[in-house]
Every structure is written in C-alpha cells, then in structure tokens.
Amino acid sequence: MKKFIKKPQFFFIFLAILVLITGLIHKEGAIKLALYGTYIDLKSWSVCLFSSFFFILIAVNYASLTITQKTPKKVLTILHIVLQIIALIPLLYYIYSSDASTSYDEVSRMNIILILAFTLFIIATIIHLINFAASLLAKKD
C-alpha cells in the first residue's frame, strides 16, 4: 500500500487495465438508465474505454510529478484513491450484473447509486487536480 501512495501511477494503471478487461469481457453489454419512463442504453464498452483512458491520464499526471521530482500530498493521494475505488465499485457491479432482466424501479434505484458514484468520481477528480497543482507549486524538498 505504501508503494501506491508514493507512486500512485501504478495503482491507476492497474485500474485502467482492470476496467479495460471488464469492458472486453462485457463488450456487448449495456448500462440501462431510466429517464422519464423509458430506458437509455449506454454501451459498456464505451464507458469502460472512457474510464480506462481517464485513469491513464491520471497515471500520467502522477508520473509527471515523479519525473519532476515532486511528491504528491499523502493525505490527498489517499483520499483520491479511496474515493476513486468507492466510485468505481457500483459501476463495475452494474456492468457485471447488467445481463439480468430488471424492472423500471430497479433501474431507477440503480440510477441513483450511479449518480452518487459519478458525484464521488467528480469529487475524486477535483481532489486529484488540487493534489497535482499543490505538488507542482510546492518547493522542492
């Protein structure tokens, strides 16, 4: 765990690979969103591809801090990693369970969970940006 905190780029590369593999396994699956009495289907592959790309960009940010010999803030890094995991779990669960037939009410409840997970994802991204900027602007150790 200490290695992930000192060099979080490895953790985010791992997440990118995990999400990409999930997308490949469930390439034909779809995430159903309930909206005004109808369903909207998002292809699992598209969501996973976007997420993997996003995690790779985060890994590049953290790697650039390593290259410039700046260390990310430990508390912000831990908070970012924890929030990112909490936000990713409902998405992965929903992708793996999307093959089951569901009622409109079940999809509506899952939408609320996905919206909360997406909100956590945005908060984790903001924390990452604050961590990145604070680390770049900090004086060298």
mmCIF file of C-alpha atoms in Angstrom:
data_model
loop_
_atom_site.group_PDB
_atom_site.id
_atom_site.type_symbol
_atom_site.label_atom_id
_atom_site.label_comp_id
_atom_site.label_asym_id
_atom_site.label_seq_id
_atom_site.Cartn_x
_atom_site.Cartn_y
_atom_site.Cartn_z
ATOM 1 C CA MET A 1 0.000 0.000 0.000
ATOM 2 C CA LYS A 2 2.874 2.362 0.743
ATOM 3 C CA LYS A 3 4.118 1.939 -2.822
ATOM 4 C CA PHE A 4 0.730 3.019 -4.168
ATOM 5 C CA ILE A 5 0.815 6.125 -2.012
ATOM 6 C CA LYS A 6 4.357 7.051 -3.039
ATOM 7 C CA LYS A 7 3.789 6.203 -6.709
ATOM 8 C CA PRO A 8 0.030 6.187 -7.342
ATOM 9 C CA GLN A 9 0.522 5.989 -11.091
ATOM 10 C CA PHE A 10 0.908 2.208 -10.710
ATOM 11 C CA PHE A 11 -2.475 1.984 -8.999
ATOM 12 C CA PHE A 12 -4.187 3.954 -11.749
ATOM 13 C CA ILE A 13 -2.527 1.890 -14.479
ATOM 14 C CA PHE A 14 -3.868 -1.187 -12.670
ATOM 15 C CA LEU A 15 -7.353 0.396 -12.582
ATOM 16 C CA ALA A 16 -7.148 1.227 -16.291
ATOM 17 C CA ILE A 17 -6.249 -2.386 -17.115
ATOM 18 C CA LEU A 18 -8.993 -3.737 -14.817
ATOM 19 C CA VAL A 19 -11.665 -1.537 -16.386
ATOM 20 C CA LEU A 20 -10.426 -2.294 -19.903
ATOM 21 C CA ILE A 21 -10.602 -6.051 -19.247
ATOM 22 C CA THR A 22 -14.099 -5.598 -17.804
ATOM 23 C CA GLY A 23 -15.095 -3.759 -20.965
ATOM 24 C CA LEU A 24 -13.677 -6.506 -23.155
ATOM 25 C CA ILE A 25 -15.496 -9.210 -21.202
ATOM 26 C CA HIS A 26 -18.823 -7.358 -21.345
ATOM 27 C CA LYS A 27 -18.334 -5.665 -24.709
ATOM 28 C CA GLU A 28 -21.897 -6.307 -25.848
ATOM 29 C CA GLY A 29 -23.480 -5.349 -22.523
ATOM 30 C CA ALA A 30 -25.268 -2.103 -21.873
ATOM 31 C CA ILE A 31 -25.892 0.068 -18.859
ATOM 32 C CA LYS A 32 -29.570 0.923 -18.642
ATOM 33 C CA LEU A 33 -30.521 4.361 -17.428
ATOM 34 C CA ALA A 34 -34.140 5.098 -16.579
ATOM 35 C CA LEU A 35 -35.214 8.515 -17.758
ATOM 36 C CA TYR A 36 -38.801 9.793 -17.868
ATOM 37 C CA GLY A 37 -40.375 6.360 -18.192
ATOM 38 C CA THR A 38 -38.009 4.996 -20.820
ATOM 39 C CA TYR A 39 -34.591 3.373 -20.940
ATOM 40 C CA ILE A 40 -31.381 4.753 -22.337
ATOM 41 C CA ASP A 41 -28.686 2.180 -23.060
ATOM 42 C CA LEU A 42 -25.014 3.090 -22.736
ATOM 43 C CA LYS A 43 -22.670 0.533 -24.210
ATOM 44 C CA SER A 44 -20.449 -0.961 -21.501
ATOM 45 C CA TRP A 45 -17.517 -0.942 -23.885
ATOM 46 C CA SER A 46 -17.750 2.833 -24.404
ATOM 47 C CA VAL A 47 -17.988 3.559 -20.679
ATOM 48 C CA CYS A 48 -15.056 1.253 -19.902
ATOM 49 C CA LEU A 49 -12.939 2.686 -22.706
ATOM 50 C CA PHE A 50 -13.552 6.240 -21.491
ATOM 51 C CA SER A 51 -12.797 5.243 -17.881
ATOM 52 C CA SER A 52 -9.574 3.466 -18.866
ATOM 53 C CA PHE A 53 -8.412 6.475 -20.837
ATOM 54 C CA PHE A 54 -9.234 8.730 -17.893
ATOM 55 C CA PHE A 55 -7.274 6.517 -15.465
ATOM 56 C CA ILE A 56 -4.298 6.515 -17.840
ATOM 57 C CA LEU A 57 -4.376 10.327 -17.887
ATOM 58 C CA ILE A 58 -4.371 10.375 -14.081
ATOM 59 C CA ALA A 59 -1.430 7.950 -14.076
ATOM 60 C CA VAL A 60 0.429 10.249 -16.490
ATOM 61 C CA ASN A 61 -0.197 13.188 -14.135
ATOM 62 C CA TYR A 62 1.217 11.299 -11.176
ATOM 63 C CA ALA A 63 4.146 10.032 -13.289
ATOM 64 C CA SER A 64 4.944 13.595 -14.337
ATOM 65 C CA LEU A 65 5.203 14.508 -10.654
ATOM 66 C CA THR A 66 7.726 11.702 -10.240
ATOM 67 C CA ILE A 67 9.693 12.893 -13.261
ATOM 68 C CA THR A 68 9.827 16.449 -11.901
ATOM 69 C CA GLN A 69 10.841 15.017 -8.508
ATOM 70 C CA LYS A 70 7.782 16.416 -6.782
ATOM 71 C CA THR A 71 5.913 14.271 -4.310
ATOM 72 C CA PRO A 72 2.123 14.256 -4.188
ATOM 73 C CA LYS A 73 0.499 15.152 -0.887
ATOM 74 C CA LYS A 74 -0.005 11.934 1.070
ATOM 75 C CA VAL A 75 -3.418 12.754 2.564
ATOM 76 C CA LEU A 76 -4.843 13.968 -0.744
ATOM 77 C CA THR A 77 -3.452 10.930 -2.558
ATOM 78 C CA ILE A 78 -5.031 8.531 -0.056
ATOM 79 C CA LEU A 79 -8.331 10.399 -0.245
ATOM 80 C CA HIS A 80 -8.215 10.369 -4.048
ATOM 81 C CA ILE A 81 -7.529 6.628 -4.206
ATOM 82 C CA VAL A 82 -10.231 5.750 -1.659
ATOM 83 C CA LEU A 83 -12.875 7.910 -3.336
ATOM 84 C CA GLN A 84 -11.942 6.535 -6.752
ATOM 85 C CA ILE A 85 -12.385 2.951 -5.520
ATOM 86 C CA ILE A 86 -15.723 3.760 -3.870
ATOM 87 C CA ALA A 87 -16.919 5.429 -7.078
ATOM 88 C CA LEU A 88 -15.762 2.559 -9.300
ATOM 89 C CA ILE A 89 -17.347 -0.313 -7.352
ATOM 90 C CA PRO A 90 -21.005 0.469 -8.263
ATOM 91 C CA LEU A 91 -20.090 0.915 -11.924
ATOM 92 C CA LEU A 92 -18.281 -2.431 -12.090
ATOM 93 C CA TYR A 93 -21.088 -4.139 -10.183
ATOM 94 C CA TYR A 94 -23.666 -2.727 -12.563
ATOM 95 C CA ILE A 95 -21.670 -3.758 -15.635
ATOM 96 C CA TYR A 96 -21.296 -7.319 -14.339
ATOM 97 C CA SER A 97 -24.972 -7.581 -13.333
ATOM 98 C CA SER A 98 -26.438 -5.771 -16.358
ATOM 99 C CA ASP A 99 -27.334 -9.055 -18.081
ATOM 100 C CA ALA A 100 -30.140 -9.759 -15.591
ATOM 101 C CA SER A 101 -33.576 -8.534 -16.513
ATOM 102 C CA THR A 102 -34.639 -5.669 -14.311
ATOM 103 C CA SER A 103 -37.768 -3.676 -13.729
ATOM 104 C CA TYR A 104 -38.014 0.054 -14.249
ATOM 105 C CA ASP A 105 -37.987 0.614 -10.464
ATOM 106 C CA GLU A 106 -34.781 -1.406 -10.036
ATOM 107 C CA VAL A 107 -33.108 0.539 -12.836
ATOM 108 C CA SER A 108 -34.283 3.806 -11.248
ATOM 109 C CA ARG A 109 -32.753 2.804 -7.913
ATOM 110 C CA MET A 110 -29.522 1.829 -9.624
ATOM 111 C CA ASN A 111 -29.519 5.202 -11.401
ATOM 112 C CA ILE A 112 -29.451 6.942 -8.033
ATOM 113 C CA ILE A 113 -26.490 4.823 -6.976
ATOM 114 C CA LEU A 114 -24.700 5.539 -10.266
ATOM 115 C CA ILE A 115 -25.346 9.275 -9.888
ATOM 116 C CA LEU A 116 -23.859 9.182 -6.384
ATOM 117 C CA ALA A 117 -20.889 7.195 -7.697
ATOM 118 C CA PHE A 118 -20.406 9.694 -10.518
ATOM 119 C CA THR A 119 -20.531 12.548 -7.988
ATOM 120 C CA LEU A 120 -17.823 10.815 -5.940
ATOM 121 C CA PHE A 121 -15.850 10.346 -9.151
ATOM 122 C CA ILE A 122 -16.019 14.102 -9.834
ATOM 123 C CA ILE A 123 -15.012 14.905 -6.239
ATOM 124 C CA ALA A 124 -12.070 12.485 -6.525
ATOM 125 C CA THR A 125 -11.032 14.195 -9.768
ATOM 126 C CA ILE A 126 -11.148 17.617 -8.121
ATOM 127 C CA ILE A 127 -9.048 16.279 -5.231
ATOM 128 C CA HIS A 128 -6.574 14.892 -7.776
ATOM 129 C CA LEU A 129 -6.320 18.250 -9.519
ATOM 130 C CA ILE A 130 -5.781 20.043 -6.197
ATOM 131 C CA ASN A 131 -3.144 17.466 -5.244
ATOM 132 C CA PHE A 132 -1.425 17.809 -8.617
ATOM 133 C CA ALA A 133 -1.381 21.614 -8.524
ATOM 134 C CA ALA A 134 -0.293 21.768 -4.884
ATOM 135 C CA SER A 135 2.522 19.309 -5.531
ATOM 136 C CA LEU A 136 3.748 21.197 -8.588
ATOM 137 C CA LEU A 137 3.689 24.530 -6.793
ATOM 138 C CA ALA A 138 5.353 23.228 -3.645
ATOM 139 C CA LYS A 139 9.021 23.950 -3.130
ATOM 140 C CA LYS A 140 11.409 21.107 -3.775
ATOM 141 C CA ASP A 141 12.251 19.006 -0.744
#
